[in-house]
Short mmCIF file of C-alpha atoms and ligand atoms in Angstrom, two decimals:
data_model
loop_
_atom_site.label_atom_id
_atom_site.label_comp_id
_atom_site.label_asym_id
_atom_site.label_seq_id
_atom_site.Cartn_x
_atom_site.Cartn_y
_atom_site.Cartn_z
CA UNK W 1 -48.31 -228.83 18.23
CA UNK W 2 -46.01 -225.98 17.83
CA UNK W 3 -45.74 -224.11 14.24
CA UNK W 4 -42.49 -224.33 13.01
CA UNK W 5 -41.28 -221.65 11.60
CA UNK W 6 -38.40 -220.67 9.09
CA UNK W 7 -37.34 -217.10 8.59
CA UNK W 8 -35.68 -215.85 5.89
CA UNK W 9 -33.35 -212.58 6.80
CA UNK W 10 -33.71 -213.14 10.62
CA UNK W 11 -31.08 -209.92 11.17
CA UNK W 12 -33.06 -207.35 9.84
CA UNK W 13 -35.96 -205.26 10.63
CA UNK W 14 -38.60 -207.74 10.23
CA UNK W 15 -36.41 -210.52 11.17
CA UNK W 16 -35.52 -209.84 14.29
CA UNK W 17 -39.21 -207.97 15.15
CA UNK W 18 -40.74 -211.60 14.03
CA UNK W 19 -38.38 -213.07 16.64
CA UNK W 20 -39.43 -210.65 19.51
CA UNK W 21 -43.14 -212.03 18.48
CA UNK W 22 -42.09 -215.54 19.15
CA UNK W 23 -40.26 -214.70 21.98
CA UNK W 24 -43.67 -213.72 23.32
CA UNK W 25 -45.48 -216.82 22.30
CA UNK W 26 -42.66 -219.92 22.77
CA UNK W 27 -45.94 -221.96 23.32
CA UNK W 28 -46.73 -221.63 19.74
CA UNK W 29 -43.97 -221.48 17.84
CA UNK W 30 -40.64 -222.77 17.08
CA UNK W 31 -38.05 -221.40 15.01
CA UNK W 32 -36.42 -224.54 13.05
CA UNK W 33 -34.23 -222.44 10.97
CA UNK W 34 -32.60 -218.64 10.08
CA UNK W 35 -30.71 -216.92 7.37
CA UNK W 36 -29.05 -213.49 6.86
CA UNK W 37 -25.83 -212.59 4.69
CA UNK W 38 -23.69 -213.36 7.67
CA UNK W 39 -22.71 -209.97 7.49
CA UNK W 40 -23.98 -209.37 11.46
CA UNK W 41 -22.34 -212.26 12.48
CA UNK W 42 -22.79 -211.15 16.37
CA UNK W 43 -26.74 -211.00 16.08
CA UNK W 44 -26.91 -213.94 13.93
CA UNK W 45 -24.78 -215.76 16.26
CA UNK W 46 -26.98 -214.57 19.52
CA UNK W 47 -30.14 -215.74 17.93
CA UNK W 48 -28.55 -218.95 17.18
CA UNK W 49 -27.91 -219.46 20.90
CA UNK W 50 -31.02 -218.29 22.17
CA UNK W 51 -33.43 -220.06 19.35
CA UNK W 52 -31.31 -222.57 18.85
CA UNK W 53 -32.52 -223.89 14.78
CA UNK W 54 -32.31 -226.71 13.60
CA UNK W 55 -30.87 -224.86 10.23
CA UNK W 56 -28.85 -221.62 9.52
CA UNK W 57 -28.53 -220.34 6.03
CA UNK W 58 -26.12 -217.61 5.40
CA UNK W 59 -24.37 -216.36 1.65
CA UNK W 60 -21.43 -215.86 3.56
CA UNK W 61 -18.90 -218.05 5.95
CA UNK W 62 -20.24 -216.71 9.26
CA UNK W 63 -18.87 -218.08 12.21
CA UNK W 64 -21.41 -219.35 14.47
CA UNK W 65 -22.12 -221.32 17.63
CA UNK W 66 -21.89 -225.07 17.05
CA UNK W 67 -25.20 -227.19 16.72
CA UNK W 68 -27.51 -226.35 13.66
CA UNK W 69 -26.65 -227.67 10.18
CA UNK W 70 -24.77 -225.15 7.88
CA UNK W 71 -26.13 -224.09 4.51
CA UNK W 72 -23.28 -221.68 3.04
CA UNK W 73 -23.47 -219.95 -0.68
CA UNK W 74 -25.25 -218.25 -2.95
CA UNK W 75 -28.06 -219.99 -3.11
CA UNK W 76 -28.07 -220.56 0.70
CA UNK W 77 -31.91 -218.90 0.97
CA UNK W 78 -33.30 -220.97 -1.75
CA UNK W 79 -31.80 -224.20 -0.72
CA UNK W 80 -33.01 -223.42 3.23
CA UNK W 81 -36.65 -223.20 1.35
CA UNK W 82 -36.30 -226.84 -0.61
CA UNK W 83 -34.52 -228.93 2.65
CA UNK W 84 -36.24 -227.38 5.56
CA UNK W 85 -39.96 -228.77 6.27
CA UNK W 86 -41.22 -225.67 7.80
CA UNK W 87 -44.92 -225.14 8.57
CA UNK W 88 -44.68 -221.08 8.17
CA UNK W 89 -42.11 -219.34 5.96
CA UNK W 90 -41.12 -215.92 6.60
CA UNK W 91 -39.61 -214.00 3.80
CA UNK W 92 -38.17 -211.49 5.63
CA UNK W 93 -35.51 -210.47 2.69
CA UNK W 94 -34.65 -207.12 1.35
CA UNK W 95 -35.26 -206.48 -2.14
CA UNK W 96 -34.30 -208.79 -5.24
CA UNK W 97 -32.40 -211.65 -2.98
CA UNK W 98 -36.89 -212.56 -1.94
CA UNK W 99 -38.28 -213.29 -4.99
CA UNK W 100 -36.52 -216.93 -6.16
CA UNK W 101 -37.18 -218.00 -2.16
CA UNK W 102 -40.89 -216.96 -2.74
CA UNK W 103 -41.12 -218.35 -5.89
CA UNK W 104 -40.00 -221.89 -3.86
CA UNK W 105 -42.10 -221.54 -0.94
CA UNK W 106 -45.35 -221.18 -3.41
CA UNK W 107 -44.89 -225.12 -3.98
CA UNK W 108 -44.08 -226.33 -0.70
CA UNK W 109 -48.01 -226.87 0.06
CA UNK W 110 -47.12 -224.60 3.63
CA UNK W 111 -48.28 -220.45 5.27
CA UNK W 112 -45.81 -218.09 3.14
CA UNK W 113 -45.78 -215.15 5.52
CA UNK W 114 -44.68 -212.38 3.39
CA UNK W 115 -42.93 -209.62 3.93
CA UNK W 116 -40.76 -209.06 0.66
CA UNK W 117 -43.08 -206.95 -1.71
CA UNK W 118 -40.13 -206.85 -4.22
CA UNK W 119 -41.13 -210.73 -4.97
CA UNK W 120 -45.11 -210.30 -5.97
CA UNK W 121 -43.97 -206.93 -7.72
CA UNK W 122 -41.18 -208.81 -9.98
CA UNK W 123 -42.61 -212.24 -10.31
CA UNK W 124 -46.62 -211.91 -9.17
CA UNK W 125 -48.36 -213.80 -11.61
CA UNK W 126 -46.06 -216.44 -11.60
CA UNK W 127 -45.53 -216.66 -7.17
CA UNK W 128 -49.37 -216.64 -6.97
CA UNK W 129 -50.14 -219.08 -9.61
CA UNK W 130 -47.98 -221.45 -8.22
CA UNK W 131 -48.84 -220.96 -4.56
CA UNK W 132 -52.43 -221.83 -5.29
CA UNK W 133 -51.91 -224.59 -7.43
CA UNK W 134 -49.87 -226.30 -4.37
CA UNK W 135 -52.17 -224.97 -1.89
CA UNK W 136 -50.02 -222.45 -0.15
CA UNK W 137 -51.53 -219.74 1.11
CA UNK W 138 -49.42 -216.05 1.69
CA UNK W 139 -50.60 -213.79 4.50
CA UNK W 140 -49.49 -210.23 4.01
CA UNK W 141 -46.95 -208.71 6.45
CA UNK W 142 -46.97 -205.81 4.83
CA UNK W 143 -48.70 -203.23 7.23
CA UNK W 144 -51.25 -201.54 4.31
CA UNK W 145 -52.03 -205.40 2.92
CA UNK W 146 -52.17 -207.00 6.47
CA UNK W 147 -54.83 -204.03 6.96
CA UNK W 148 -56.63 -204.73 3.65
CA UNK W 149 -56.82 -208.70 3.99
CA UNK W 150 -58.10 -207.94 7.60
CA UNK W 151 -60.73 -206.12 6.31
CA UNK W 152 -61.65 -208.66 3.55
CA UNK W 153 -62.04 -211.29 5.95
CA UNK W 154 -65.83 -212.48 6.24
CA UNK W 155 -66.93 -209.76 3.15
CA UNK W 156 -68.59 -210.15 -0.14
CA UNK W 157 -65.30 -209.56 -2.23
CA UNK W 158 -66.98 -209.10 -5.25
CA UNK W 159 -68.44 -206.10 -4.14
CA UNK W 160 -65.29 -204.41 -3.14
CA UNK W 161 -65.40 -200.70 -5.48
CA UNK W 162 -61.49 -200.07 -4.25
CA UNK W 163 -59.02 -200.29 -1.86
CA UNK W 164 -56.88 -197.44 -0.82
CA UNK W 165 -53.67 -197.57 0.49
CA UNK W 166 -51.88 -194.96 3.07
CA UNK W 167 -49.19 -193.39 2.68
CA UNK W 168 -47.24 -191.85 5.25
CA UNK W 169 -45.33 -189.13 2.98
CA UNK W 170 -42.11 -189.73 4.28
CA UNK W 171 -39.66 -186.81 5.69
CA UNK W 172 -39.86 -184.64 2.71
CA UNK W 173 -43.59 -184.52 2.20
CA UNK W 174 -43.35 -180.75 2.82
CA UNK W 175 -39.82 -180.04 1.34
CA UNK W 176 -39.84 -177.52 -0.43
CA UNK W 177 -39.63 -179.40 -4.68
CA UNK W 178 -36.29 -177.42 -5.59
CA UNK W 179 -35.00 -178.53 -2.39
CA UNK W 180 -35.23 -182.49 -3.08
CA UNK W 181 -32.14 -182.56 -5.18
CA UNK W 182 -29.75 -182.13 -2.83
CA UNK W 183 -31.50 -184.09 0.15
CA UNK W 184 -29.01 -186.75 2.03
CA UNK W 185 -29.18 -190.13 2.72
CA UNK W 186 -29.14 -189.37 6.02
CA UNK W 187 -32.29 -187.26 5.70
CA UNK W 188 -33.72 -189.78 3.84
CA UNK W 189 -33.11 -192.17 6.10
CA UNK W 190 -35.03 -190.31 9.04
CA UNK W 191 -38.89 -191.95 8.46
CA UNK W 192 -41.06 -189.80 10.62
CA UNK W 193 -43.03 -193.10 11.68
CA UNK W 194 -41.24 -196.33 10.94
CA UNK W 195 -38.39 -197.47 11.78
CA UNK W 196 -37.43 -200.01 9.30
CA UNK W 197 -34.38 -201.29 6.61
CA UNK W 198 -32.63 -198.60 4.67
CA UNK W 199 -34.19 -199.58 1.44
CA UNK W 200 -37.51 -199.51 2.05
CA UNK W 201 -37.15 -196.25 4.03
CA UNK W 202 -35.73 -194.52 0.55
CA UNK W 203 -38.29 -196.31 -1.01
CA UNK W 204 -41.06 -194.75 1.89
CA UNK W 205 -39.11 -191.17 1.04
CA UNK W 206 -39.75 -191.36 -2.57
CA UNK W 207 -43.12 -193.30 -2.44
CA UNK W 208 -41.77 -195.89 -4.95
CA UNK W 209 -42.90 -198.08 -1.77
CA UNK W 210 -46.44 -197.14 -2.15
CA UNK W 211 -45.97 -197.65 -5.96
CA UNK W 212 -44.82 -201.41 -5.34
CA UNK W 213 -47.00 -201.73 -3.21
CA UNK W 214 -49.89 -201.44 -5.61
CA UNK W 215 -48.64 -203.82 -7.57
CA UNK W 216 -48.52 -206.24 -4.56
CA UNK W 217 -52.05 -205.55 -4.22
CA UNK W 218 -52.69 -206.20 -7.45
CA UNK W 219 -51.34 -209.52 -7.41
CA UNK W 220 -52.38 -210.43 -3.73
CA UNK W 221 -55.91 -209.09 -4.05
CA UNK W 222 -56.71 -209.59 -7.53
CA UNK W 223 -57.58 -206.46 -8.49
CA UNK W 224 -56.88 -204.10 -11.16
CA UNK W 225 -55.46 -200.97 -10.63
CA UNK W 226 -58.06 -198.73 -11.12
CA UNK W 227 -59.62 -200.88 -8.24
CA UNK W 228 -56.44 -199.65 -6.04
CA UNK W 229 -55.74 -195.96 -5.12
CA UNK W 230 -53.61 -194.10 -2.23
CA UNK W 231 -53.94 -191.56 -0.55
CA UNK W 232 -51.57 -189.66 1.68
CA UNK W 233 -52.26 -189.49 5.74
CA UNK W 234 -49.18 -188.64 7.86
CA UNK W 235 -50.51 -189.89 11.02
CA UNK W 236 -50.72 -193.54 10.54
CA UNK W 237 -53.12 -194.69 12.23
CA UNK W 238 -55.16 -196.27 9.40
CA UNK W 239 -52.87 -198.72 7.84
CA UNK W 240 -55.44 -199.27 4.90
CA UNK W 241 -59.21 -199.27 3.83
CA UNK W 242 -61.34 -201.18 1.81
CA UNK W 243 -64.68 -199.04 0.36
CA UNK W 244 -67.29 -201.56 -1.19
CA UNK W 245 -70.03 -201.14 -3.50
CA UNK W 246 -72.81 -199.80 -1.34
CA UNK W 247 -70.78 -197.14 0.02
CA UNK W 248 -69.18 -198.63 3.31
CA UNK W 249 -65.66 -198.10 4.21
CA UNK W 250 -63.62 -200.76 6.10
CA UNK W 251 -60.40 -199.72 8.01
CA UNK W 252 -57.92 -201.10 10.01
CA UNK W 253 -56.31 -198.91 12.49
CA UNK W 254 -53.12 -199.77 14.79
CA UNK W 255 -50.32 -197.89 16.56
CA UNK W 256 -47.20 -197.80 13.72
CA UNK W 257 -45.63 -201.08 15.21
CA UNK W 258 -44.58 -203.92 12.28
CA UNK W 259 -45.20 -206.55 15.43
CA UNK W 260 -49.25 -205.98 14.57
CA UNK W 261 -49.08 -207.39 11.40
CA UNK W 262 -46.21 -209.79 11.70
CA UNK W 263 -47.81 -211.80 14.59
CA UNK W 264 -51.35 -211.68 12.38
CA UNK W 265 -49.54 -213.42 9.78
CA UNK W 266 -47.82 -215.52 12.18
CA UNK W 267 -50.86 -216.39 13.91
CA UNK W 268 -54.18 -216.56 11.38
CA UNK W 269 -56.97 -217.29 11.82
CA UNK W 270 -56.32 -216.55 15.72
CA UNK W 271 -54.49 -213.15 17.20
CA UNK W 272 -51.71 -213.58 19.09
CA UNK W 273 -49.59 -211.42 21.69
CA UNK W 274 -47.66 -208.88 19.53
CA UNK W 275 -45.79 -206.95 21.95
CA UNK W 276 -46.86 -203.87 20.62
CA UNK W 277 -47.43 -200.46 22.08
CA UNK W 278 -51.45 -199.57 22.16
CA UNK W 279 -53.08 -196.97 20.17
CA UNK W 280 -53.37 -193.79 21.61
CA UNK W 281 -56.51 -192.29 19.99
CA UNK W 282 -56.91 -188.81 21.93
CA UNK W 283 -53.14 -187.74 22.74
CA UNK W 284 -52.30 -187.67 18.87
CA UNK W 285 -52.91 -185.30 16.01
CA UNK W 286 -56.29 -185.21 14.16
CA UNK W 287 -56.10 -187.83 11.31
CA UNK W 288 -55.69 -186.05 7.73
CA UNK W 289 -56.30 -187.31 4.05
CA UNK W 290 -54.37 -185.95 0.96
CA UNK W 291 -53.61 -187.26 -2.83
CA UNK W 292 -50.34 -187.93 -3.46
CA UNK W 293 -48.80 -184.88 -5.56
CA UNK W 294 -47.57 -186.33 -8.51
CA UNK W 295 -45.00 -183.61 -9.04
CA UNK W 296 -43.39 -184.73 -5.86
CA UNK W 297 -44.08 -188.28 -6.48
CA UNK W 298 -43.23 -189.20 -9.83
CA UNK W 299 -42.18 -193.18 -8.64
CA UNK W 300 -46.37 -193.65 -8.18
CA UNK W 301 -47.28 -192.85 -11.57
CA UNK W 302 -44.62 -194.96 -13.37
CA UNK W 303 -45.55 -197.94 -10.92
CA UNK W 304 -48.96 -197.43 -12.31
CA UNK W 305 -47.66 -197.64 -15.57
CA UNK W 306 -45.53 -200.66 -14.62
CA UNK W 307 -48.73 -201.87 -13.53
CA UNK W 308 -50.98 -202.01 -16.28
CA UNK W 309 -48.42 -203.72 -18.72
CA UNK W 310 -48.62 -206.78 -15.36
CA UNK W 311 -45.60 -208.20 -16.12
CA UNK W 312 -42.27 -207.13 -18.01
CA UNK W 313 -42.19 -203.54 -16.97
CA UNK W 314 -43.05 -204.25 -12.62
CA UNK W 315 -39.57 -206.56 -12.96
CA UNK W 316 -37.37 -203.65 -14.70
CA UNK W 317 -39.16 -200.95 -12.43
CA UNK W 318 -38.01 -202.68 -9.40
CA UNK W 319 -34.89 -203.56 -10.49
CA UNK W 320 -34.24 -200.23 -11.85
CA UNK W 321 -35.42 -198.94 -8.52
CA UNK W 322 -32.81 -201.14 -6.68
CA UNK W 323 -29.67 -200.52 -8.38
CA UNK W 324 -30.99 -196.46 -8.67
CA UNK W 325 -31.72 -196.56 -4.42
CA UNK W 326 -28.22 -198.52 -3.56
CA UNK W 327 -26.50 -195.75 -5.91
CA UNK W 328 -28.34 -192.65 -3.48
CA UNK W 329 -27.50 -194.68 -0.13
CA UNK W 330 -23.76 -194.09 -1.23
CA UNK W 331 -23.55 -191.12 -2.43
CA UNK W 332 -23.05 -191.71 -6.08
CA UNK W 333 -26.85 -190.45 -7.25
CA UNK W 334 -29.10 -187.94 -6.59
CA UNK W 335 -32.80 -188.03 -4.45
CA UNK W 336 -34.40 -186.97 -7.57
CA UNK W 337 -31.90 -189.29 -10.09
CA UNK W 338 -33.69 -192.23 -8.58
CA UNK W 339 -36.67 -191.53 -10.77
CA UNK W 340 -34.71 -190.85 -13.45
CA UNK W 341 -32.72 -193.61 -13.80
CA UNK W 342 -36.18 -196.05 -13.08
CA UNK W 343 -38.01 -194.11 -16.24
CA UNK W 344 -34.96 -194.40 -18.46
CA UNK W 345 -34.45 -198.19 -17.78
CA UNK W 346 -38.19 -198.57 -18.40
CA UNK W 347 -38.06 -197.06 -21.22
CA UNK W 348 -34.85 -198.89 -22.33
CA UNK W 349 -36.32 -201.95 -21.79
CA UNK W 350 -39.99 -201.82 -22.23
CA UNK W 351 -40.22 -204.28 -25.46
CA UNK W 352 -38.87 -207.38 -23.85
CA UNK W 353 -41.42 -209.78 -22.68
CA UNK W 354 -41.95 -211.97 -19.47
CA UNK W 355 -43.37 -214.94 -19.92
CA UNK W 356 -42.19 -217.35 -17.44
CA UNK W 357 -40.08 -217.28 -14.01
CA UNK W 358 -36.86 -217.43 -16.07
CA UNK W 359 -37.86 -214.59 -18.28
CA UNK W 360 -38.10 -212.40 -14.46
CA UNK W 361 -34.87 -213.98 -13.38
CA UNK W 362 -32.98 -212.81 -16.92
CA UNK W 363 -34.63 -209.52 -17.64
CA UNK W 364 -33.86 -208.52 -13.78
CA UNK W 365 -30.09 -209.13 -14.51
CA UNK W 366 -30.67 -207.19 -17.89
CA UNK W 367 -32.32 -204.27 -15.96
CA UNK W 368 -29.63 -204.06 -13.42
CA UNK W 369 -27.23 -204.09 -15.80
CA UNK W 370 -28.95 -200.80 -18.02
CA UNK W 371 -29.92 -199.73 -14.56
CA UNK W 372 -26.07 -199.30 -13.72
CA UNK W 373 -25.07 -197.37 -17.22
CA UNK W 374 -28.26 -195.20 -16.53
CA UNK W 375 -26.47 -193.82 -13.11
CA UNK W 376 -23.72 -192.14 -14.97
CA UNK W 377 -26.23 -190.29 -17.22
CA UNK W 378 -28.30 -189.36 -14.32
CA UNK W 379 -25.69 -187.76 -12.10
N1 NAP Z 1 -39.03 -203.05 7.90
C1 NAP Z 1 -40.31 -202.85 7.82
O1 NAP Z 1 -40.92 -202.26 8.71
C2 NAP Z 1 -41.06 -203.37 6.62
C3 NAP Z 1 -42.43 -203.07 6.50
C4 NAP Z 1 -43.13 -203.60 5.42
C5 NAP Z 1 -42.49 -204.38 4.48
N2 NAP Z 1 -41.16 -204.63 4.60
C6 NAP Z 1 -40.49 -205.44 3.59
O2 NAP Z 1 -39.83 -206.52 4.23
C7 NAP Z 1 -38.62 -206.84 3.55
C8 NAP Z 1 -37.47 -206.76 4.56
O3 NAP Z 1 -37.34 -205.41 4.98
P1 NAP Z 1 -36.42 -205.00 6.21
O4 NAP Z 1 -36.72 -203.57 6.45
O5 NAP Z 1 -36.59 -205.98 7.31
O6 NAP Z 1 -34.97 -205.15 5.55
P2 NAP Z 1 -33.57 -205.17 6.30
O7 NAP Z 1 -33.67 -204.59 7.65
O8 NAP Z 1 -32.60 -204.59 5.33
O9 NAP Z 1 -33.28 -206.73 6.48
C9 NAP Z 1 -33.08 -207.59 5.40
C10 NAP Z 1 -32.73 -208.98 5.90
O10 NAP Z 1 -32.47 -209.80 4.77
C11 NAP Z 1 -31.10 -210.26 4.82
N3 NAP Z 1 -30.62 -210.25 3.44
C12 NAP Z 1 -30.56 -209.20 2.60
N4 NAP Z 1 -30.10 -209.61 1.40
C13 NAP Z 1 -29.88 -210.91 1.51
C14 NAP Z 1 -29.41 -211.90 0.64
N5 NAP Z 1 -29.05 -211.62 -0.62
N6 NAP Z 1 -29.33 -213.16 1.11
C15 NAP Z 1 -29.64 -213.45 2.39
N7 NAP Z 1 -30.09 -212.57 3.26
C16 NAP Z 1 -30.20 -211.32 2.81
C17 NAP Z 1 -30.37 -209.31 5.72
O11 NAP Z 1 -29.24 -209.97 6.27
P3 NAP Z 1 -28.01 -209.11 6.91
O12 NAP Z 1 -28.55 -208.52 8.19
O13 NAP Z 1 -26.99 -210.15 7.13
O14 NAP Z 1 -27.64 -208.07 5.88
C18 NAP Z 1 -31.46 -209.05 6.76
O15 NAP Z 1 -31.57 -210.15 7.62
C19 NAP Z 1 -38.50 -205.84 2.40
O16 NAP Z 1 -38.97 -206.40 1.22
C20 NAP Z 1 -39.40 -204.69 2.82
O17 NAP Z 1 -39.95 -203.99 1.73
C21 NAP Z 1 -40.45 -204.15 5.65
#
């Protein structure tokens, strides 16, 4: 029986890399449906044709080849999630539009494969809650947590002492500090690894990736966050570690290719063609190890902070973050505003509490709304 499978933002980097995986393994899967904005109506329309779904969901009026049922709107992700019976969901969304769609794929009982980090940073306790009261399970896609829950499988979790994420640095790892303020999005842009969405490659440049993506380990891992440190290595090749209590550390190495852990998730518990390049062990540089300088980095110590409050300050962090990374990609903000404007909105904010899924939905719209009077202060 083939799995079928229902990605969510088909057109973008993960999207389309997920699709190059099925390509490779038609025996196995089926795509039953897509979504995107409808923005890139000519991709969207070409992967209609050639995976042919029973379902496309787009926000926008896209015009498309005839065949699949429609879903147009707003809400078009979140309704794909509650009419499509899909064995494997994979949110494949940018940013804020993934966490309501992950929220809704924790109760359909199914794989959530899951690429959106914004979702467990915003809305964590309340996405895994409810995915293991209905039984669903999420595999990481996520390169550092694909690495980490690889390296969990078979172990005596209690015994883990930490896990450490890598971090690649980003292109301004050795900029000079006094330089950073006047770095382009263009620069920005420019990962020296990945090749990826714009967002998360600002996100990569300022590390606020590595920030959220301790919180997603806190919430997919169930640890706290002294249990979960990073450390900088520009090379890689080891996409995380796990070090447990007698001293052993776990890693999980892989040429940079987002195909490694998309077709793990895809396929667990067996591995599956990827498609991606092999590992070239002796032809690269020497593999290096650094802490993260917090000087540089000031995104990774306020997602810490985020972090240990668990639940109202992670939603206005990546809000903040959102709004503050949209305003750099056009010109309108700063490299080193984006910090700015994601400690003031904390700050702003900080005394509202989160105690339900409504509560993440309302205080995001709150945040983005601070977020956007912050930019004009921070300029
Ligand atoms: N790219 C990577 O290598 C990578 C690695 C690890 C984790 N991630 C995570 O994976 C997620 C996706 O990243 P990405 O780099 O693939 O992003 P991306 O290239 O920007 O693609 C985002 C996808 O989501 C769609 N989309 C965006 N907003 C939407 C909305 N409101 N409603 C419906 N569709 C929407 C886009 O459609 P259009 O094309 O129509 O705009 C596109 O298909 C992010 O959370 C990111 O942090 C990515």
């Amino acid at each position: 029986m083939k799995q079928r499978v229902c990605i969510l933002g088909s057109t973008g980097s993960i999207g389309r890399q997920a699709l190059e995986v099925i390509r490779l393994n038609r025996d196995l899967f089926e795509v039953v449906a897509i979504s995107a904005t409808g923005r890139n109506q000519r991709l969207l329309a070409l992967q209609v044709e050639e995976f042919q779904p029973e379902v496309v969901a787009t926000l926008l009026n896209a015009e498309l080849p005839e065949g699949p049922r429609r879903i147009t709107g707003e809400n078009a992700n979140e309704r794909l999630i509650q009419e499509v019976d899909a064995d494997i969901y994979l949110i494949a969304l940018s940013g804020t539009s993934g966490i309501m769609p992950s929220y809704l794929a924790a109760k359909t009982g199914r794989r959530i494969a899951l690429a959106n980090k914004e979702s467990l940073v915003a809305a964590g306790r309340f996405i895994t809650e409810r995915a293991s009261l209905f039984g669903s399970e999420i595999i990481p896609v996520d390169s550092e947590h694909s690495a980490i829950f690889q390296c969990l499988l078979g172990q005596d979790t209690p015994k883990v002492k930490r896990i450490i994420l890598t971090a690649s640095g980003g292109p301004f790892l050795r900029r000079p500090l006094n330089e950073l303020e006047r770095v382009s999005p263009q620069e920005a842009l420019e990962h020296p690894l990945w090749s990826m969405g714009p967002k998360i490659t600002v996100d990569s440049a300022t590390m606020m990736n590595k920030g959220l993506e301790v919180i997603e380990a806190r919430w997919l891992f169930n640890l706290p966050g002294e249990k979960i440190s990073v450390v900088v290595h520009p090379q890689g090749v080891i996409h995380s570690m796990v070090e447990f209590e007698d001293g052993a550390v776990l890693a999980q190495m892989g040429s940079a290719d987002m195909k490694i852990p998309i077709s793990f998730a895809l396929g667990f518990p067996f591995r599956i063609e990827s498609g991606a390049s092999p590992l070239e062990l002796t032809s690269g540089s020497p593999l290096t190890f650094e802490d993260p300088d917090p000087q540089r980095f000031p995104l990774l110590k306020l997602a810490y902070e985020a972090l240990e409050e668990e639940t109202t300050l992670p939603v206005i962090l990546n809000t903040a973050n959102e709004v503050a990374v949209e305003a750099f990609l056009s010109g309108r903000l700063p490299f080193t505003g984006i910090a700015e404007v994601v400690k003031r909105t904390m700050d702003v904010l900080s005394a509202r509490r989160v105690e339900s899924m409504e509560d993440v939905m309302a205080l995001h719209l709150e945040a983005q709304k601070v977020a956007k009077e912050m930019l004009n202060e921070a300029v």
